[in-house]
XYZ file of N, CA, C and O in Angstrom:
460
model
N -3.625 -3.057 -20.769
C -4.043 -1.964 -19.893
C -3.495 -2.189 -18.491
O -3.546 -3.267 -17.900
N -2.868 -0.854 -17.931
C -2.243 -1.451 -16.759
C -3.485 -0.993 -15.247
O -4.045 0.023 -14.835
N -3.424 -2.109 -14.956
C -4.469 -1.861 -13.528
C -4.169 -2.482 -12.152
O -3.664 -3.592 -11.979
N -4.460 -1.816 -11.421
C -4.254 -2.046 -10.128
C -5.346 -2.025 -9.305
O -6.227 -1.188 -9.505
N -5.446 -2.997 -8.206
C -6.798 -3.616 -7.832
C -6.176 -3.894 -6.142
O -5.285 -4.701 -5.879
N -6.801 -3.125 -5.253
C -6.799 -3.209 -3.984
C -7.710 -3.859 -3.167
O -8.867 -3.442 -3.224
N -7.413 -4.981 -2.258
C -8.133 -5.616 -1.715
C -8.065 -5.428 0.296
O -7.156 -5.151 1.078
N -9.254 -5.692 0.428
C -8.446 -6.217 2.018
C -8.658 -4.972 3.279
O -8.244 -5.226 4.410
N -9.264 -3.762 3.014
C -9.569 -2.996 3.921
C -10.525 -3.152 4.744
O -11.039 -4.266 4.644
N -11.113 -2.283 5.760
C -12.008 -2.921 6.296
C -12.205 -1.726 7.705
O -11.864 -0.546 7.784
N -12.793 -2.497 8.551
C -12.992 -2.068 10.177
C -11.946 -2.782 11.375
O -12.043 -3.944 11.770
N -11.099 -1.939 11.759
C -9.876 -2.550 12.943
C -10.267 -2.335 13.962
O -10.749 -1.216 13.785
N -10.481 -2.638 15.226
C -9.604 -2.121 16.469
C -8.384 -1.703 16.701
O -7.358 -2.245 16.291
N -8.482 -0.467 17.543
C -7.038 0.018 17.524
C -6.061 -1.340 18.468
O -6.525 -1.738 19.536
N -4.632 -1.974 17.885
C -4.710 -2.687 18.328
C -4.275 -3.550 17.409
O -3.078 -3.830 17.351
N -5.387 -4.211 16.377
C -5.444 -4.971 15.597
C -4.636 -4.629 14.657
O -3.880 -3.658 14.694
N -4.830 -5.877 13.236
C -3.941 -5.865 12.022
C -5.247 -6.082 11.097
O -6.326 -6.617 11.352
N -4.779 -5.508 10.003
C -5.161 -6.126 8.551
C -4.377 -6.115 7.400
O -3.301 -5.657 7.783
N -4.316 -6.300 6.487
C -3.278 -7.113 5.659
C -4.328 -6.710 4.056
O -5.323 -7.169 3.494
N -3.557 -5.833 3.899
C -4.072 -5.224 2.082
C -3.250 -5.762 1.349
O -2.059 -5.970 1.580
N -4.183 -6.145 -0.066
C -4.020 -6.869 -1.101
C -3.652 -5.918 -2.628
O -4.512 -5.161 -3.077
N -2.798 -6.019 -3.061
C -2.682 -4.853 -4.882
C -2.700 -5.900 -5.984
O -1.600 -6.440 -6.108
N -3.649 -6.348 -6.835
C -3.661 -7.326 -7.190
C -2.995 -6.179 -9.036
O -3.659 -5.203 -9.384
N -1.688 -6.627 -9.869
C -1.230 -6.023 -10.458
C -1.539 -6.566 -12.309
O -1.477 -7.791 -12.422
N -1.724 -6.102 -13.129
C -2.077 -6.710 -14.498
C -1.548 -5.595 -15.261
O -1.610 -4.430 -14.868
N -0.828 -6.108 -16.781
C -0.717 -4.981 -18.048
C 0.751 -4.454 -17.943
O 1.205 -3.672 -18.778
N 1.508 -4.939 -16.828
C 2.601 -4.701 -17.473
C 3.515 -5.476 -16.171
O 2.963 -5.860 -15.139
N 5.662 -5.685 -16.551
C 5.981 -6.532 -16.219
C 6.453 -6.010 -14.849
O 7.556 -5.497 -14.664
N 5.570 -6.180 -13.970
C 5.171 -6.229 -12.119
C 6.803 -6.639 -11.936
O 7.456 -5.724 -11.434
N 7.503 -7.755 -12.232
C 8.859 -7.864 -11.210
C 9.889 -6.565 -11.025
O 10.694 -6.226 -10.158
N 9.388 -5.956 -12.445
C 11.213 -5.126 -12.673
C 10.774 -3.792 -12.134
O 11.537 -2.837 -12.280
N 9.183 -3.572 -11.294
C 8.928 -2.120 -10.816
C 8.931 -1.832 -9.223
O 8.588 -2.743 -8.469
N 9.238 -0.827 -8.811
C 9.077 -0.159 -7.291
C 7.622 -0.182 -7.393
O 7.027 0.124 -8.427
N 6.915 -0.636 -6.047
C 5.895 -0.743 -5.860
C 5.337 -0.406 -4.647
O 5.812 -1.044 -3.707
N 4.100 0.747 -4.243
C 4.311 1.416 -3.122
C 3.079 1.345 -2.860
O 2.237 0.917 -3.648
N 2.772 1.919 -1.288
C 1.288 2.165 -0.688
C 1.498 3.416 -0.447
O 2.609 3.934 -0.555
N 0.653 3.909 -0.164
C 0.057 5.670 -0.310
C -0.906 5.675 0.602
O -1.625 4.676 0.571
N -1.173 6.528 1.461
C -3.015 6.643 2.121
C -3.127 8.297 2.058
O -2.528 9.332 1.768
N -4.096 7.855 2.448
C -4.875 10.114 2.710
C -5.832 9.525 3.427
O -6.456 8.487 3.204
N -5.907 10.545 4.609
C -6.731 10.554 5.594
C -7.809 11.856 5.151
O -7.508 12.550 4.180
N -9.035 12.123 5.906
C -9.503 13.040 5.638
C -9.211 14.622 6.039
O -8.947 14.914 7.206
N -9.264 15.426 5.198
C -8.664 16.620 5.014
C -7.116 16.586 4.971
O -6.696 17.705 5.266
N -6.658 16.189 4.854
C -5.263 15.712 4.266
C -4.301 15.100 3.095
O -4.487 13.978 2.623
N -3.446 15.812 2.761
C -2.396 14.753 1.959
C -2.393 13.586 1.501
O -2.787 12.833 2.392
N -2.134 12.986 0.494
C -2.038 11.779 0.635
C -0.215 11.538 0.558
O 0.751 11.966 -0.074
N -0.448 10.821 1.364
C 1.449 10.261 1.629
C 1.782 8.827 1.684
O 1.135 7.906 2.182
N 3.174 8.815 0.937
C 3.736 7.691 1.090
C 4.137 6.893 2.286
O 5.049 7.263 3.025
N 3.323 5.583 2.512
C 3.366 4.441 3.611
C 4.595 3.394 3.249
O 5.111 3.063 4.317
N 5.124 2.877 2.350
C 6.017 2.410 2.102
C 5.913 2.058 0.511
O 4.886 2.175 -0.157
N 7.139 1.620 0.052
C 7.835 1.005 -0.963
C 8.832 0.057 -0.987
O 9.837 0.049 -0.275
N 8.448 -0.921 -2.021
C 8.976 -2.477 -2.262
C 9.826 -1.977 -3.640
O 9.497 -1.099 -4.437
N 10.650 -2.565 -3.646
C 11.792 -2.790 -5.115
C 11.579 -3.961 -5.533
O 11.718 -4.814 -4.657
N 11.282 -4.351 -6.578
C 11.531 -5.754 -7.606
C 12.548 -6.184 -6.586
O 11.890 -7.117 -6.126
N 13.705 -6.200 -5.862
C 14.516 -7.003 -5.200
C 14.060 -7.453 -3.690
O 14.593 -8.299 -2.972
N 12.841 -6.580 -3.405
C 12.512 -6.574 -2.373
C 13.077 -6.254 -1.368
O 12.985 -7.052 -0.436
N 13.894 -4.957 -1.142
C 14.063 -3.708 -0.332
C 13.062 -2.772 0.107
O 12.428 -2.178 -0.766
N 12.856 -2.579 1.136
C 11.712 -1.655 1.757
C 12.809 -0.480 2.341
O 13.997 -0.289 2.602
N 11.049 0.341 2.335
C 11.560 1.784 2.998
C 10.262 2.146 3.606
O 9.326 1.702 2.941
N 9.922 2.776 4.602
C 8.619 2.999 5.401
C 8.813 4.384 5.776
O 9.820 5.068 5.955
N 7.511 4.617 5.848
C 7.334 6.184 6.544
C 7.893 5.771 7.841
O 8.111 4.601 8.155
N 8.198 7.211 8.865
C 8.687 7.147 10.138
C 7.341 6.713 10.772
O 7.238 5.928 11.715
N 6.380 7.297 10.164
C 5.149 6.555 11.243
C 4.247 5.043 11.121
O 3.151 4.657 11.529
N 4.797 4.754 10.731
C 4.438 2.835 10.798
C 5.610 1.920 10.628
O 5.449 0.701 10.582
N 6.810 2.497 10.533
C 8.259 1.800 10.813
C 7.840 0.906 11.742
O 6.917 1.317 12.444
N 8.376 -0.589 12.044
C 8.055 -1.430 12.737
C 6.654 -1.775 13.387
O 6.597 -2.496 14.383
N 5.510 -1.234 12.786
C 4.283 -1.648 12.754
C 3.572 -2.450 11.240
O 2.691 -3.302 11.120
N 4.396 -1.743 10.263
C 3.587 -2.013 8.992
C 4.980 -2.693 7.957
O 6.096 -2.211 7.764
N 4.328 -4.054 7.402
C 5.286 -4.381 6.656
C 5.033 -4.455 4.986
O 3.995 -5.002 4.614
N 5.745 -4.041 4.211
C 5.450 -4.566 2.537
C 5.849 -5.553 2.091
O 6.828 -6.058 2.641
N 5.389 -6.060 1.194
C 5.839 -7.177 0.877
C 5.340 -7.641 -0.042
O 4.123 -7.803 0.048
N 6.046 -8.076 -1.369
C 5.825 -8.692 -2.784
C 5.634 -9.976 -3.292
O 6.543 -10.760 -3.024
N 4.616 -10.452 -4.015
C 5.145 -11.976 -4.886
C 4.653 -11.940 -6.356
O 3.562 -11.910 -6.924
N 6.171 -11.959 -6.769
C 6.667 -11.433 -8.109
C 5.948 -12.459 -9.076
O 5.751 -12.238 -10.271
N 5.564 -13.666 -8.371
C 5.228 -14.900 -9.157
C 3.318 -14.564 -9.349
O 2.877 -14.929 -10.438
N 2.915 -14.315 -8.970
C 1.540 -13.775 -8.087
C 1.186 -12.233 -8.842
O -0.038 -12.103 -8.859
N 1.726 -11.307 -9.325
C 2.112 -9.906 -9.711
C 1.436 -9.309 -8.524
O 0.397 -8.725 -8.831
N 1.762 -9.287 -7.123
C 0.788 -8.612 -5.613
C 1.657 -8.054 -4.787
O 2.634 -8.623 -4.300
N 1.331 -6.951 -4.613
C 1.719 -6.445 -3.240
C 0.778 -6.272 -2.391
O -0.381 -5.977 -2.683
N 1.443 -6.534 -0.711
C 0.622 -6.433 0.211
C 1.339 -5.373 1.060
O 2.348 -4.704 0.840
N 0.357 -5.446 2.270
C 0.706 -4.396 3.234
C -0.089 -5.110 4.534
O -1.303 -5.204 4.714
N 0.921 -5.537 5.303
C 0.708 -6.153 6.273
C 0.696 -5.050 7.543
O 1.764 -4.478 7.764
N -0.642 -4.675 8.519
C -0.616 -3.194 9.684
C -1.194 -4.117 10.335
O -2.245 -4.747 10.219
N 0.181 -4.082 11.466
C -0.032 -4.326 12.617
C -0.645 -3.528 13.640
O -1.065 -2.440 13.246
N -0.830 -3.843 15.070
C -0.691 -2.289 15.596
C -1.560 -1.037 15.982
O -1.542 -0.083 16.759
N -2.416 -1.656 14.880
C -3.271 -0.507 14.005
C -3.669 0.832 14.807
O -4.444 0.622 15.740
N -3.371 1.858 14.658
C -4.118 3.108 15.409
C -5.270 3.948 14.853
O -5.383 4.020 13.630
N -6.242 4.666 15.745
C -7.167 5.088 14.870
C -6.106 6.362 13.696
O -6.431 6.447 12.512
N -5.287 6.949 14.075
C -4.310 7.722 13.011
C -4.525 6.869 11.667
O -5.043 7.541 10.774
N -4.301 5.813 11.395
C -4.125 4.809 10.352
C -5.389 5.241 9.647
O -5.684 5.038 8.470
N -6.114 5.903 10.619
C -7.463 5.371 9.201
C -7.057 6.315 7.802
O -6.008 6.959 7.769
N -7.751 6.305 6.993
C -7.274 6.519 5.522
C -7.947 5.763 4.842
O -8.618 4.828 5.278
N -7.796 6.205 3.328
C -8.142 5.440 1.802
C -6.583 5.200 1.756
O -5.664 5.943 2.100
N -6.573 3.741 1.143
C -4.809 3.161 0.984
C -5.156 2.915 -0.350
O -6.252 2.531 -0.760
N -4.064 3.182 -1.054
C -3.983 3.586 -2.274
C -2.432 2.535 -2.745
O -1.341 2.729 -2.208
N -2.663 1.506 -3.777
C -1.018 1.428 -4.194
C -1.223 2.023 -5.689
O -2.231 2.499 -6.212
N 0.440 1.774 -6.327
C 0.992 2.709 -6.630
C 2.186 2.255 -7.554
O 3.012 1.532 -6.998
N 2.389 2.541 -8.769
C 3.866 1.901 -9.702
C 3.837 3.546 -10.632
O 2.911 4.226 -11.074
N 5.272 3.702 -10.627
C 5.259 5.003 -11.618
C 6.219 3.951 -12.882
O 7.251 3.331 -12.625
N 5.802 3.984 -13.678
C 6.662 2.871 -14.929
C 7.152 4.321 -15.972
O 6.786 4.602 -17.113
N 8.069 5.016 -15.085
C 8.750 5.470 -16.300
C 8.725 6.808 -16.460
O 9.442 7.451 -17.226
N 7.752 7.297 -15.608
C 6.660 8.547 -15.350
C 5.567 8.557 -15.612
O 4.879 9.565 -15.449
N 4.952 7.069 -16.250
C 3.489 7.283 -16.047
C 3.328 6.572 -14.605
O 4.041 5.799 -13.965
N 2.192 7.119 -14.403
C 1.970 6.863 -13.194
C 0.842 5.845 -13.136
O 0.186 5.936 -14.174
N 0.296 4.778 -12.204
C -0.815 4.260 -12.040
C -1.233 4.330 -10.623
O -0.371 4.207 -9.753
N -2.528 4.523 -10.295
C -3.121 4.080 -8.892
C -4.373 3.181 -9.072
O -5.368 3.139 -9.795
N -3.722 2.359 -7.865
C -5.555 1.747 -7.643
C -6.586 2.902 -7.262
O -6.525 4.130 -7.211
N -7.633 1.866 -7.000
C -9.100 2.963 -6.811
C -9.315 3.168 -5.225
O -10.376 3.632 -4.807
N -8.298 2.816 -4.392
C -8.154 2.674 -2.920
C -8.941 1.410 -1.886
O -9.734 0.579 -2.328
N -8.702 1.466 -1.105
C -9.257 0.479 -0.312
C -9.817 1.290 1.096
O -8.785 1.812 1.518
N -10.629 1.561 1.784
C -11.359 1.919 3.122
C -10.060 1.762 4.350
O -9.186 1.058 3.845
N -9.842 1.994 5.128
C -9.206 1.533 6.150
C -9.878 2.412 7.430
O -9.764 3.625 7.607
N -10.817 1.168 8.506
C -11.041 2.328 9.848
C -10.653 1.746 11.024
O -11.059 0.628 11.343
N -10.108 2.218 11.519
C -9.444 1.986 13.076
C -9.878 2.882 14.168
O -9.576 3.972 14.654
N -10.945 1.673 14.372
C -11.877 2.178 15.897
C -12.333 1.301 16.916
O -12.101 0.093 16.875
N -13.201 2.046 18.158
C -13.103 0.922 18.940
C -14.645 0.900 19.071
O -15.195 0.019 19.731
């Protein structure tokens, strides 16, 4: 069964960092693109970045050089390292593997950025 398990959200100062956890099981995690997602309230949910099995990134324009991804293939985890943090950031963060066209999501993680 493939599941995805988000860790690591919480309460920021704008300012601050926190560092989300995708803990990955049920299928083979190295050879997939692996992404974060958020939705804020009354809104979209949109893509925050994506990792490649080679570990190539790509970031939204709005956390480019604030927010980093980052994989360990040995570990089956992706993280999401937010620096920076603004109250904008807040959101449910969501990761994310499409294997093929099925799709999987975690169950999200909280994220609030306040003062």
């Amino acid at each position: 069964q493939v599941q995805l398990v988000e860790s690591g959200g919480g309460l920021a100062q704008p300012g601050g960092s926190l560092r989300l956890s995708c803990a990955a099981s049920g299928f083979t995690f190295s050879a997939y693109y692996m992404s974060w997602y958020r939705q804020a309230p009354g809104k979209q949910r949109e893509l925050v970045a994506t990792v490649t099995g080679g570990h190539s990134t790509n970031y939204a324009d709005s956390v480019k050089g604030r927010f980093t991804i980052s994989r360990d293939n040995a570990k089956d985890t992706v993280y999401l390292q937010m620096n920076s943090l603004k109250p904008e950031d807040t959101a449910v963060y969501y990761c994310y593997v499409n294997r093929g066209g099925h799709s999987t999501w975690g169950q999200g993680t909280q994220v609030t950025v306040s003062s």
